Every structure is written in C-alpha cells, then in structure tokens.
Tab-separated table of C-alpha atoms in Angstrom:
chain	number	residue	atom	x	y	z
A	29	MET	CA	35.538	66.197	73.297
A	30	PRO	CA	38.017	67.935	70.259
A	31	LEU	CA	36.050	70.214	68.270
A	32	ILE	CA	35.647	69.203	65.051
A	33	LEU	CA	34.591	71.206	61.651
A	34	ASP	CA	33.177	68.606	59.355
A	35	SER	CA	29.931	68.427	58.089
A	36	PRO	CA	29.122	64.524	56.736
A	37	PRO	CA	27.926	64.205	54.015
A	38	SER	CA	24.035	62.881	53.856
A	39	THR	CA	23.460	60.279	52.926
A	40	SER	CA	20.749	60.775	50.833
A	41	THR	CA	22.277	63.581	49.346
A	42	PRO	CA	22.503	62.230	45.499
A	43	SER	CA	25.406	64.067	44.750
A	44	ILE	CA	27.668	62.914	46.875
A	45	PRO	CA	29.024	59.253	46.668
A	46	GLU	CA	28.182	57.377	49.244
A	47	SER	CA	31.949	55.801	49.749
A	48	SER	CA	32.578	59.579	50.678
A	49	ALA	CA	29.691	59.153	53.075
A	50	GLU	CA	31.568	56.720	54.496
A	51	GLU	CA	34.966	58.205	54.529
A	52	ALA	CA	33.381	60.788	56.752
A	53	LEU	CA	31.840	59.066	58.644
A	54	ARG	CA	34.994	57.211	59.689
A	55	ARG	CA	37.294	60.393	60.146
A	56	THR	CA	34.231	61.649	63.117
A	57	GLU	CA	33.191	58.749	64.389
A	58	HIS	CA	36.634	56.411	64.103
A	59	HIS	CA	39.191	58.752	64.166
A	60	SER	CA	40.619	57.060	61.046
A	61	ALA	CA	41.694	58.214	57.660
A	62	ASP	CA	44.476	58.297	54.685
A	63	VAL	CA	46.191	60.992	56.052
A	64	VAL	CA	46.862	62.444	59.569
A	65	VAL	CA	48.621	65.840	59.150
A	66	VAL	CA	49.591	67.806	62.383
A	67	GLY	CA	49.546	71.290	62.012
A	68	ALA	CA	47.378	73.445	59.578
A	69	GLY	CA	49.645	76.169	58.831
A	70	ILE	CA	50.838	76.956	55.743
A	71	LEU	CA	52.245	73.176	54.901
A	72	GLY	CA	49.846	71.742	56.629
A	73	SER	CA	46.853	72.858	55.453
A	74	ALA	CA	48.331	72.846	51.870
A	75	ILE	CA	49.321	69.389	51.398
A	76	ALA	CA	45.871	68.214	53.599
A	77	ILE	CA	43.547	70.618	50.759
A	78	THR	CA	46.370	68.610	47.918
A	79	LEU	CA	45.874	64.928	48.988
A	80	ALA	CA	42.223	65.614	49.864
A	81	ARG	CA	41.469	66.880	46.593
A	82	GLN	CA	43.149	63.816	45.466
A	83	SER	CA	40.718	61.905	46.920
A	84	ARG	CA	42.705	60.923	50.086
A	85	SER	CA	40.661	60.901	52.739
A	86	VAL	CA	42.428	63.599	55.529
A	87	ILE	CA	42.488	64.284	58.964
A	88	LEU	CA	43.968	67.372	59.740
A	89	LEU	CA	45.290	68.343	63.420
A	90	GLU	CA	45.561	71.626	64.801
A	91	LYS	CA	45.820	72.317	68.425
A	92	SER	CA	44.165	75.922	67.845
A	93	LEU	CA	41.938	77.266	65.631
A	94	LYS	CA	42.485	81.003	66.177
A	95	GLU	CA	43.704	83.090	64.068
A	96	PRO	CA	47.699	83.292	63.992
A	97	ASP	CA	49.489	86.258	65.066
A	98	ARG	CA	52.993	85.780	64.501
A	99	ILE	CA	55.944	88.509	62.418
A	100	VAL	CA	56.842	86.108	59.906
A	101	GLY	CA	55.726	84.097	56.695
A	102	GLU	CA	54.659	87.071	55.585
A	103	LEU	CA	56.076	88.057	52.351
A	104	LEU	CA	55.406	84.999	49.531
A	105	GLN	CA	58.102	85.537	46.766
A	106	PRO	CA	56.753	85.046	43.444
A	107	GLY	CA	58.036	80.988	43.552
A	108	GLY	CA	55.936	80.920	45.955
A	109	LEU	CA	52.466	82.575	44.853
A	110	GLU	CA	53.770	80.939	41.405
A	111	ALA	CA	53.503	77.178	43.965
A	112	LEU	CA	49.925	78.565	45.441
A	113	GLU	CA	48.803	78.950	41.674
A	114	LYS	CA	49.971	75.179	40.426
A	115	LEU	CA	48.289	74.099	43.805
A	116	GLY	CA	44.935	76.568	43.017
A	117	LEU	CA	45.473	77.939	45.900
A	118	ARG	CA	45.411	81.525	44.521
A	119	GLU	CA	41.851	82.800	46.135
A	120	CYS	CA	43.517	82.486	50.216
A	121	LEU	CA	45.385	85.611	48.335
A	122	GLU	CA	42.512	87.578	48.348
A	123	GLU	CA	39.857	89.611	51.046
A	124	ILE	CA	43.357	89.646	53.026
A	125	ASP	CA	44.354	93.231	51.480
A	126	ALA	CA	47.476	91.677	49.993
A	127	ILE	CA	50.343	94.136	48.714
A	128	VAL	CA	52.269	93.869	45.514
A	129	VAL	CA	55.736	93.432	46.236
A	130	LYS	CA	57.729	93.706	42.857
A	131	GLY	CA	61.422	93.856	44.419
A	132	TYR	CA	63.914	94.637	46.795
A	133	ASP	CA	65.056	98.728	47.478
A	134	VAL	CA	68.897	97.861	49.692
A	135	ILE	CA	70.204	100.628	51.464
A	136	TYR	CA	73.941	100.859	53.259
A	137	TYR	CA	74.619	103.355	54.715
A	138	GLY	CA	72.226	105.507	53.279
A	139	GLN	CA	72.803	104.902	49.951
A	140	GLU	CA	70.365	102.861	47.722
A	141	VAL	CA	70.229	100.387	44.923
A	142	GLU	CA	66.695	99.117	43.841
A	143	ILE	CA	66.553	95.598	42.482
A	144	PRO	CA	63.922	95.072	40.816
A	145	TYR	CA	62.558	91.171	39.981
A	146	PRO	CA	63.860	90.174	36.636
A	147	LYS	CA	62.276	91.108	33.818
A	148	ASN	CA	61.539	87.758	31.262
A	149	ALA	CA	61.273	85.309	34.366
A	150	VAL	CA	57.387	84.821	33.708
A	151	GLU	CA	55.442	83.740	29.982
A	152	ASP	CA	54.225	86.712	29.184
A	153	GLY	CA	57.069	88.850	29.337
A	154	ARG	CA	56.336	90.794	32.167
A	155	ARG	CA	58.206	90.942	35.670
A	156	PRO	CA	56.915	88.427	38.002
A	157	GLU	CA	55.394	89.782	40.911
A	158	GLY	CA	55.510	88.477	45.148
A	159	ARG	CA	52.863	88.948	47.840
A	160	SER	CA	53.016	90.462	51.357
A	161	PHE	CA	50.484	90.156	54.271
A	162	HIS	CA	49.816	89.637	57.174
A	163	HIS	CA	50.506	85.711	57.795
A	164	GLY	CA	47.488	85.072	59.972
A	165	ARG	CA	44.889	86.502	57.685
A	166	PHE	CA	47.077	83.977	55.033
A	167	ILE	CA	46.428	81.043	57.261
A	168	ARG	CA	42.687	81.636	57.972
A	169	ARG	CA	42.314	81.749	54.274
A	170	LEU	CA	43.634	78.331	53.397
A	171	ARG	CA	42.019	76.950	56.790
A	172	GLU	CA	38.702	78.096	55.069
A	173	VAL	CA	38.971	76.523	52.205
A	174	ALA	CA	40.876	73.119	53.851
A	175	MET	CA	37.006	73.807	56.254
A	176	LYS	CA	35.346	73.104	52.357
A	177	GLU	CA	37.108	70.301	51.503
A	178	PRO	CA	35.055	67.302	51.351
A	179	ASN	CA	37.888	64.812	52.186
A	180	ILE	CA	38.911	66.754	54.839
A	181	THR	CA	38.274	66.961	58.713
A	182	VAL	CA	39.731	69.730	61.112
A	183	VAL	CA	39.844	69.079	64.426
A	184	GLU	CA	41.154	71.647	67.142
A	185	THR	CA	43.327	69.896	69.473
A	186	THR	CA	46.975	69.295	70.649
A	187	VAL	CA	48.757	66.208	69.386
A	188	THR	CA	51.108	64.908	72.171
A	189	ASN	CA	53.324	61.754	70.971
A	190	THR	CA	52.705	59.558	67.525
A	191	VAL	CA	51.562	55.986	67.831
A	192	THR	CA	54.373	53.527	67.288
A	193	SER	CA	53.812	49.739	66.196
A	194	ASP	CA	56.500	48.001	68.654
A	195	TRP	CA	56.221	45.426	66.330
A	196	THR	CA	57.458	46.970	63.029
A	197	GLY	CA	58.154	50.698	64.686
A	198	GLN	CA	55.548	52.356	61.886
A	199	VAL	CA	54.219	54.950	62.667
A	200	LEU	CA	50.057	54.122	62.907
A	201	GLY	CA	49.049	57.774	64.317
A	202	VAL	CA	48.961	60.388	67.178
A	203	GLU	CA	47.823	60.291	70.413
A	204	SER	CA	46.442	63.981	71.815
A	205	THR	CA	44.324	66.011	74.286
A	206	THR	CA	41.803	67.882	74.011
A	207	HIS	CA	40.308	69.768	77.809
A	208	GLY	CA	42.382	67.102	79.723
A	209	GLU	CA	40.374	63.776	76.931
A	210	LYS	CA	42.654	61.620	76.081
A	211	ASP	CA	42.077	60.804	72.059
A	212	TYR	CA	43.708	58.945	69.536
A	213	TYR	CA	43.656	59.438	64.763
A	214	PHE	CA	45.142	57.143	62.978
A	215	GLY	CA	46.642	57.666	59.215
A	216	ALA	CA	47.815	55.687	56.943
A	217	LEU	CA	50.419	58.359	56.440
A	218	THR	CA	50.617	60.544	58.793
A	219	ILE	CA	52.981	64.046	58.341
A	220	ILE	CA	53.891	66.138	60.618
A	221	ALA	CA	53.940	70.055	59.886
A	222	ASP	CA	54.442	71.620	63.688
A	223	GLY	CA	56.352	74.425	62.725
A	224	TYR	CA	59.331	75.920	63.783
A	225	ALA	CA	58.800	75.131	67.519
A	226	SER	CA	57.558	71.591	66.562
A	227	LYS	CA	57.697	68.618	69.877
A	228	PHE	CA	58.516	66.160	67.794
A	229	ARG	CA	61.681	67.295	66.080
A	230	LYS	CA	64.243	65.856	68.421
A	231	GLU	CA	62.732	62.339	68.288
A	232	TYR	CA	63.132	61.420	64.294
A	233	ILE	CA	66.208	64.024	63.658
A	234	SER	CA	69.625	63.377	64.485
A	235	HIS	CA	70.386	67.292	64.539
A	236	GLN	CA	68.979	70.494	66.135
A	237	PRO	CA	68.577	73.500	65.129
A	238	VAL	CA	70.713	76.172	65.514
A	239	SER	CA	69.880	80.183	66.708
A	240	LYS	CA	72.305	83.137	66.493
A	241	SER	CA	69.933	86.264	66.611
A	242	LYS	CA	66.329	86.506	67.126
A	243	PHE	CA	64.501	89.292	65.001
A	244	TRP	CA	62.146	91.534	67.099
A	245	GLY	CA	59.155	92.720	64.774
A	246	LEU	CA	57.841	96.063	65.140
A	247	GLU	CA	54.097	97.219	63.070
A	248	LEU	CA	54.385	100.677	62.116
A	249	ILE	CA	51.325	102.669	61.507
A	250	ASP	CA	51.462	104.760	57.914
A	251	ALA	CA	55.189	104.560	58.067
A	252	ASP	CA	56.393	106.267	54.506
A	253	LEU	CA	58.978	103.988	52.855
A	254	PRO	CA	61.309	104.753	50.003
A	255	LYS	CA	59.900	102.439	48.178
A	256	PRO	CA	56.294	100.771	48.259
A	257	GLY	CA	55.617	97.282	46.729
A	258	HIS	CA	59.553	96.628	47.869
A	259	GLY	CA	61.056	94.987	50.939
A	260	HIS	CA	63.470	96.895	51.899
A	261	VAL	CA	66.645	96.046	53.796
A	262	VAL	CA	68.276	98.653	55.473
A	263	LEU	CA	72.940	97.808	56.475
A	264	GLY	CA	75.243	99.527	58.246
A	265	ASP	CA	76.579	99.341	61.374
A	266	GLY	CA	74.296	96.848	63.087
A	267	ALA	CA	73.449	93.785	62.294
A	268	PRO	CA	70.016	94.302	59.290
A	269	VAL	CA	66.906	96.076	59.183
A	270	LEU	CA	64.138	94.935	57.517
A	271	LEU	CA	60.740	96.760	56.624
A	272	TYR	CA	58.264	95.978	54.194
A	273	GLN	CA	54.358	96.746	53.793
A	274	ILE	CA	52.000	94.151	54.936
A	275	GLY	CA	48.592	96.026	54.758
A	276	THR	CA	47.271	99.316	53.070
A	277	ARG	CA	48.678	101.012	56.448
A	278	GLU	CA	50.776	98.625	58.203
A	279	THR	CA	54.694	98.236	58.010
A	280	ARG	CA	56.193	95.232	59.566
A	281	ALA	CA	60.218	95.896	60.023
A	282	LEU	CA	61.743	93.162	61.941
A	283	ILE	CA	65.656	93.842	63.346
A	284	ASP	CA	68.408	91.330	64.029
A	285	VAL	CA	69.734	90.602	67.478
A	286	PRO	CA	72.941	88.820	67.495
A	287	GLU	CA	73.253	87.035	71.238
A	288	GLY	CA	74.802	88.980	73.657
A	289	LEU	CA	75.125	91.810	71.937
A	290	ALA	CA	76.452	94.753	74.091
A	291	SER	CA	73.818	98.013	72.862
A	292	ALA	CA	70.285	95.355	74.031
A	293	SER	CA	72.017	94.503	77.479
A	294	THR	CA	69.815	95.696	80.514
A	295	ALA	CA	72.406	98.132	81.459
A	296	ASN	CA	72.204	99.776	78.606
A	297	GLY	CA	67.910	100.009	78.464
A	298	GLY	CA	67.589	96.300	76.935
A	299	ILE	CA	66.116	95.433	73.420
A	300	LYS	CA	63.958	98.557	73.512
A	301	GLY	CA	67.069	101.362	74.361
A	302	HIS	CA	68.757	99.286	71.423
A	303	LEU	CA	66.400	100.244	68.470
A	304	ARG	CA	66.037	103.554	70.002
A	305	ASN	CA	70.214	104.252	70.154
A	306	ASN	CA	71.141	102.299	67.257
A	307	VAL	CA	68.191	100.930	65.041
A	308	LEU	CA	66.579	104.369	64.889
A	309	PRO	CA	69.017	106.134	64.054
A	310	SER	CA	70.153	104.323	61.195
A	311	LEU	CA	66.810	104.016	59.518
A	312	PRO	CA	65.925	106.044	56.390
A	313	LYS	CA	64.116	109.623	57.076
A	314	SER	CA	60.737	109.239	56.667
A	315	VAL	CA	60.089	105.953	58.554
A	316	GLN	CA	61.793	106.863	61.610
A	317	SER	CA	58.528	108.605	63.180
A	318	SER	CA	55.660	105.447	62.773
A	319	PHE	CA	59.085	103.589	64.072
A	320	GLU	CA	59.953	105.259	67.329
A	321	ILE	CA	55.657	105.948	67.607
A	322	ALA	CA	55.458	102.066	67.903
A	323	LEU	CA	58.289	101.494	69.366
A	324	ASP	CA	57.245	104.034	72.371
A	325	GLU	CA	53.351	102.055	72.617
A	326	GLY	CA	55.301	98.636	73.216
A	327	LYS	CA	53.887	96.102	71.756
A	328	LEU	CA	56.957	94.485	70.898
A	329	ARG	CA	57.531	90.644	69.659
A	330	SER	CA	60.788	88.217	68.982
A	331	MET	CA	61.373	84.973	67.078
A	332	PRO	CA	64.501	83.410	66.819
A	333	ASN	CA	66.251	83.334	63.374
A	334	SER	CA	67.046	79.505	62.918
A	335	PHE	CA	68.940	77.495	60.406
A	336	LEU	CA	68.558	73.870	60.702
A	337	PRO	CA	69.351	71.625	57.375
A	338	PRO	CA	67.209	68.973	55.504
A	339	THR	CA	66.966	65.779	56.322
A	340	SER	CA	66.071	62.723	54.265
A	341	ASN	CA	62.638	61.680	56.024
A	342	LYS	CA	63.240	57.184	56.936
A	343	VAL	CA	60.436	57.085	60.097
A	344	PRO	CA	58.224	53.883	58.167
A	345	GLY	CA	54.524	55.936	58.202
A	346	MET	CA	55.669	59.258	59.338
A	347	VAL	CA	56.673	62.037	57.550
A	348	LEU	CA	58.457	65.474	58.864
A	349	LEU	CA	57.632	68.208	56.676
A	350	GLY	CA	57.894	72.221	56.905
A	351	ASP	CA	60.083	73.715	59.280
A	352	ALA	CA	60.101	70.989	61.726
A	353	MET	CA	62.256	69.824	58.937
A	354	ASN	CA	63.969	72.592	57.746
A	355	MET	CA	64.328	76.251	58.543
A	356	ARG	CA	66.701	79.315	57.286
A	357	HIS	CA	67.272	82.434	58.085
A	358	PRO	CA	64.382	84.422	57.472
A	359	LEU	CA	65.814	87.472	56.146
A	360	THR	CA	65.348	86.041	52.827
A	361	GLY	CA	61.743	85.666	53.182
A	362	GLY	CA	62.129	81.749	51.810
A	363	GLY	CA	60.351	79.546	54.228
A	364	MET	CA	56.162	79.928	52.801
A	365	THR	CA	58.272	79.265	48.914
A	366	VAL	CA	59.915	76.488	49.780
A	367	ALA	CA	57.235	75.174	52.354
A	368	LEU	CA	54.525	75.608	48.697
A	369	ASN	CA	57.258	73.549	46.049
A	370	ASP	CA	57.656	71.029	49.036
A	371	VAL	CA	53.288	70.865	48.218
A	372	VAL	CA	54.023	71.064	44.370
A	373	LEU	CA	56.230	68.445	43.911
A	374	LEU	CA	54.806	65.525	46.530
A	375	ARG	CA	51.330	66.406	44.989
A	376	GLU	CA	53.643	64.714	42.179
A	377	LEU	CA	55.633	61.940	44.029
A	378	LEU	CA	52.731	61.337	46.418
A	379	ASN	CA	49.670	60.601	43.638
A	380	PRO	CA	47.738	57.583	43.505
A	381	GLU	CA	48.660	56.999	40.717
A	382	VAL	CA	52.725	56.695	41.593
A	383	VAL	CA	51.208	55.089	45.467
A	384	PRO	CA	48.227	54.183	45.902
A	385	ASP	CA	48.426	52.824	49.054
A	386	LEU	CA	49.688	54.967	51.533
A	387	GLY	CA	50.268	51.987	53.598
A	388	ASN	CA	52.656	50.913	51.492
A	389	THR	CA	55.797	51.611	53.998
A	390	LYS	CA	57.895	51.188	51.328
A	391	LEU	CA	57.380	52.715	48.359
A	392	VAL	CA	56.605	55.501	50.427
A	393	ILE	CA	59.895	56.012	52.029
A	394	LYS	CA	61.416	55.513	48.522
A	395	GLN	CA	59.879	58.395	47.398
A	396	MET	CA	60.583	60.391	49.802
A	397	LYS	CA	64.268	60.223	49.091
A	398	THR	CA	63.282	60.820	45.359
A	399	PHE	CA	61.495	63.899	47.482
A	400	HIS	CA	65.143	64.910	49.489
A	401	TRP	CA	66.667	65.000	46.359
A	402	ARG	CA	64.697	66.637	43.996
A	403	ARG	CA	63.674	69.464	46.192
A	404	LYS	CA	66.954	70.340	46.121
A	405	ASN	CA	67.121	72.668	42.886
A	406	LEU	CA	65.370	75.052	45.060
A	407	THR	CA	66.003	74.443	48.317
A	408	SER	CA	69.462	74.771	48.731
A	409	VAL	CA	69.520	77.413	46.357
A	410	ILE	CA	66.776	79.381	48.901
A	411	ASN	CA	68.730	78.162	52.406
A	412	ILE	CA	71.786	78.686	50.880
A	413	LEU	CA	70.993	82.315	50.250
A	414	ALA	CA	69.530	82.862	53.286
A	415	GLN	CA	72.492	82.094	55.595
A	416	ALA	CA	75.156	83.181	53.214
A	417	LEU	CA	73.178	86.921	51.968
A	418	TYR	CA	73.355	87.134	56.532
A	419	SER	CA	76.462	86.084	56.988
A	420	LEU	CA	77.312	89.561	54.669
A	421	PHE	CA	74.468	91.778	55.669
A	422	ALA	CA	75.359	90.741	59.580
A	423	ALA	CA	78.960	91.244	59.083
A	424	ASN	CA	81.171	91.337	62.002
A	425	ASP	CA	84.694	91.602	61.059
A	426	PRO	CA	87.285	93.203	58.869
A	427	GLN	CA	86.304	90.164	56.137
A	428	LEU	CA	83.020	89.905	56.135
A	429	ARG	CA	82.678	93.779	55.981
A	430	ALA	CA	84.563	94.154	52.849
A	431	LEU	CA	82.439	91.172	51.251
A	432	GLN	CA	79.525	93.265	52.453
A	433	LEU	CA	80.315	96.119	50.619
A	434	GLY	CA	81.240	93.500	47.871
A	435	CYS	CA	77.366	92.361	47.529
A	436	PHE	CA	76.296	96.293	47.197
A	437	ARG	CA	78.511	97.099	44.495
A	438	TYR	CA	77.784	94.372	42.755
A	439	PHE	CA	73.945	95.649	42.700
A	440	GLN	CA	74.621	98.601	41.846
A	441	LEU	CA	76.718	97.660	38.284
A	442	GLY	CA	72.758	96.144	37.585
A	443	GLY	CA	71.846	93.952	34.958
A	444	SER	CA	72.429	90.037	35.786
A	445	CYS	CA	74.768	91.343	38.876
A	446	VAL	CA	70.822	92.459	39.620
A	447	ASP	CA	68.527	89.833	38.079
A	448	GLY	CA	71.118	86.841	38.480
A	449	PRO	CA	70.910	87.053	42.230
A	450	VAL	CA	67.182	88.486	42.889
A	451	GLY	CA	66.125	85.772	40.565
A	452	LEU	CA	67.451	83.025	43.045
A	453	LEU	CA	66.146	85.008	45.618
A	454	ALA	CA	62.319	84.823	44.666
A	455	GLY	CA	62.452	80.810	43.351
A	456	ILE	CA	62.714	82.038	39.917
A	457	ILE	CA	66.143	80.521	39.285
A	458	ARG	CA	66.531	76.813	40.304
A	459	ARG	CA	70.175	76.582	39.973
A	460	PRO	CA	72.604	76.113	42.597
A	461	PHE	CA	75.615	76.879	40.471
A	462	VAL	CA	74.223	80.075	39.903
A	463	LEU	CA	74.276	81.066	43.233
A	464	PHE	CA	78.055	80.035	44.003
A	465	TYR	CA	78.649	81.758	40.046
A	466	HIS	CA	77.591	85.463	41.824
A	467	PHE	CA	78.512	84.600	45.126
A	468	PHE	CA	82.545	84.655	44.118
A	469	SER	CA	81.896	86.889	42.140
A	470	VAL	CA	81.312	89.027	45.067
A	471	ALA	CA	83.875	87.917	46.870
A	472	LEU	CA	86.607	88.968	44.313
A	473	LEU	CA	84.588	92.304	43.396
A	474	SER	CA	85.411	92.327	47.084
A	475	ILE	CA	88.717	91.878	46.401
A	476	TRP	CA	89.383	94.206	43.900
A	477	LEU	CA	88.078	97.069	45.807
A	478	THR	CA	90.085	96.239	48.146
A	479	PHE	CA	93.085	96.911	46.069
A	480	SER	CA	91.612	99.813	44.509
A	481	GLU	CA	91.358	102.051	47.600
A	482	ALA	CA	94.242	100.881	49.094
A	483	PRO	CA	97.688	102.526	48.781
A	484	LEU	CA	100.645	100.884	47.271
A	485	TRP	CA	102.553	100.854	49.863
A	486	LYS	CA	100.289	98.425	51.615
A	487	LEU	CA	100.794	96.274	49.159
A	488	PRO	CA	101.886	93.290	50.634
A	489	MET	CA	98.965	93.553	53.710
A	490	THR	CA	96.673	94.199	50.622
A	491	LEU	CA	97.504	90.479	49.679
A	492	LEU	CA	97.243	88.977	52.691
A	493	GLU	CA	93.749	91.526	53.490
A	494	SER	CA	92.310	89.592	49.674
A	495	VAL	CA	93.136	85.644	50.883
A	496	LEU	CA	91.789	86.647	54.002
A	497	ILE	CA	88.622	87.725	52.252
A	498	PHE	CA	88.275	84.846	50.190
A	499	TYR	CA	88.767	82.260	52.900
A	500	LYS	CA	86.097	83.982	54.926
A	501	ALA	CA	84.193	83.176	51.222
A	502	CYS	CA	84.747	79.391	51.449
A	503	VAL	CA	83.769	79.755	55.447
A	504	VAL	CA	80.798	81.354	54.666
A	505	LEU	CA	79.400	79.266	52.011
A	506	PHE	CA	80.587	75.664	52.099
A	507	PRO	CA	79.396	74.964	55.046
A	508	PHE	CA	76.022	75.087	53.754
A	509	ILE	CA	76.800	73.900	50.822
A	510	GLY	CA	78.008	70.752	52.655
A	511	SER	CA	74.828	70.789	54.842
A	512	GLU	CA	72.253	70.135	51.497
A	513	LEU	CA	74.390	67.759	50.852
A	514	ARG	CA	73.447	65.004	53.800
A	515	SER	CA	71.290	62.494	53.470
C-alpha cells in the first residue's frame, strides 16, 4: 500500500469540524478529493498548500519523499521571494542556511561590473533581496508545511497514468503504483506538476522541450567569491559559468557545456578535461583552488538546459503546470519565481468564490485561458530574457560576440542601464516592452562600439557588420517573442 502521510482528525476532537474529518477519511480511505496534485516539488507543494488553505480537499502525490538533491532551483529572485511571502510560506526559508542575494557580479574576460538589485523597488525604499539555498532543503520545508495542513493528504507513490472518461474525455484522476501494487486517486481537478522530465507532457502538449546544452554542477567548499552575497556570471571564450553561494560554506558552480563541444570530447579528456583545461583558467583566481579541489573529488552532476514555451491548458479536468508546461534556460534563475507567481495567480483565479466547483470543467478551462495570458507580464519577460541572454553569453559567432561586448559595456554605464535589466531579471519589472527597449539599446550600443573601434578605411565592411549585428539581435529576440504569443 502507498505510504500515506496524514493524520485523519478524530471525530471526538471538538476543535476540528466534522466535515474536515469526513474529507480526511475520504482522502485516506477512498482516495478521493477536490484536487489531486502530482509532484511535490516547488509548484506542486505550493499549489497544494494554497488550495488547501482555501478549504479545498487535496491529495498530494510524490514518487519519493526523500530530500531531493538537484543542482538547479537554488536561487530565488526577489520577485519569487515576494510571491512566497504572499502565499504565507516565508517560513520555508528558515532553518535551511539560506543566503541573502543582493544582485549580480558579471565578470567579462577579467573585468567586473556589479549589478545590484534596483533601489526603491520595494515600498520602504530598500533594495530588494533574493535568497539562495540547497534546493532539497527548501523542498523539504515546503513538504513539511504541506503535511501539517489538515486539508492535505501526502502520499508517496509513483503516478503512471491519468484516468480519463471514455465518454467525455475528462481527466478523472490518476493511476499509480507503489511496491508493485496498483492504485487510483480521483479528484474534480488533477494538477500535473511532475517537473522537467514530465511523463505526461507528450500526451497533452504538442511541442516538446529543446535542449542545446547542459549545466554541469560542482559544489565548492569555502570558495572565496569576488562579491559574497551576489550571483557571479563569468564570461570568456566559452559558454557562461555561474557561481553563487547555497550555504554558509557551500558555493554552487554551474558550467554550461553546449552539445558537441570539441573540448569536452573523449579525446580531450571528456567533461573533466574541459573543466580543468578550459574553464578553470577563466575563473577568478580566488575561486580556482576550491574549484580544482571539487573537480578532483569528482562529484560532477548535470542537468539539461531546456526551453519549452508555455501552452494554454485545454484538457477538461486536468491542468499541466510548472516545468512540465513551461521552461527556460536556468541562466537567470527565474524558474522558481515563475512557479510561485503562477500559484499566486491561480489562488485568485481558482478561488472558491470564483470557481465554487472545480468539477465545472468549462469554467476551469476558461479560468486557465485567463491564466495563460495574465501570467505573461512576468513570465514572458523571464522566459525571453533567459533565452536571449544565454544566446549572448554563450556567443559563438562574431555578431553574437559583438552583442555580448555591447551588453557588458551597457552594464558598465550604470544607472537605468543596470536597474532596468536586473529589475527584469529579478521579477520586479513586469513589462515586456522594457525588455524590448533594453535589448535593442544593447544592440545599438554594440553597433556604435563596432564603428568606434574600426578604422575609416574599413567603413564599408563596418556598415555591413553593423547590419549583421542588428539582424542577429532580431533573430535572437523575435522567435522567443513569437513563442510567447502562441496560445
């Protein structure tokens, strides 16, 4: 039988309404609830808690309740921290050795520029802050809160299929197995949030993730970062490297390795050879010794860097959310910010006063269409920015390298040239036009730099190169804008 983590309230306890006891019994004995949530990750746990606090009866299913150990999902931007507070889940950052994040430090061929989160972005005039931490510890705290909610039953079981009505096509619940035993869980609404490797995505979404690189992760001990309390982006001849603290002593190093990279081939020593021969020399001197020690210990892990544009949920009785529905390159650390803000929006759109019965599939589908478009003020910015910045930071042709230099020089100008981009990245500025403005400002600065550094006799070639740079900027940005406009 599945491991069910729930303490059904005793009917003799006067402080708990009889209806709550009945609902708990319905969940544990009959495996039936208002909502079945598949996946107890960031979004799954948060949406289960949020709906339960709206008096919905929730079954939360997770294949393993052990503390996860991942190398991404470790940096929560200020916009995500704000959403966490709105959901009443700030306590989940306590007792996990979370680190305050004040902004970024971009290192371009040894030159540094600090990019703090913008002033006056919060009501009291302070600079906003993010948090970085061990991903698994944060998940554990979210699950602990979920297990304490009287309207949630948490079950450790592996979901294998959805259960669908042959007559109406409505998803009625899910089928699962635990220790070889088959079981079923039913709900008026089934929420699938089973992450980047979703087993249900192909069945319900026509397009699939595109992955052109992997992040290889190391955990550095007592690394001496150039600017503690900041995320570091190291740019050079290769793809970008990220460095950020995830604990008092631990620092995460994420190295982007594109597919088919020659320096990471078996003949050149594989991924370890690439990290030792190409990445290590490009890092700040203060970090190199701890990086080399971590590399020698050999605790390398990888995650695919995937892009999956969002899709509107149109399946009656089911909603696909989180990384199962929408992903972007993790370079900008926007995934958790998107997930938690999605939960804030869903709390409003699926509120019992708006949708009294989650079994009203037409109304739920209508609300999910509203959700698809309303979330774009934030998520389209984070999705497009992540993909566009990665294109520039992993520059592999002359025009992209010119744009990369232009981006760094733009940051060096300071003022609004820093506050705007980092406000977008932080999930604070939620206006897609601001992204468009800053991206093409970078493109124009890149063109100006090309002209200013070229001798007069190269003017015809410089004009051609300028046209190519602007064309490349359009090629980078507009396909991602187009992907956000699809429904």
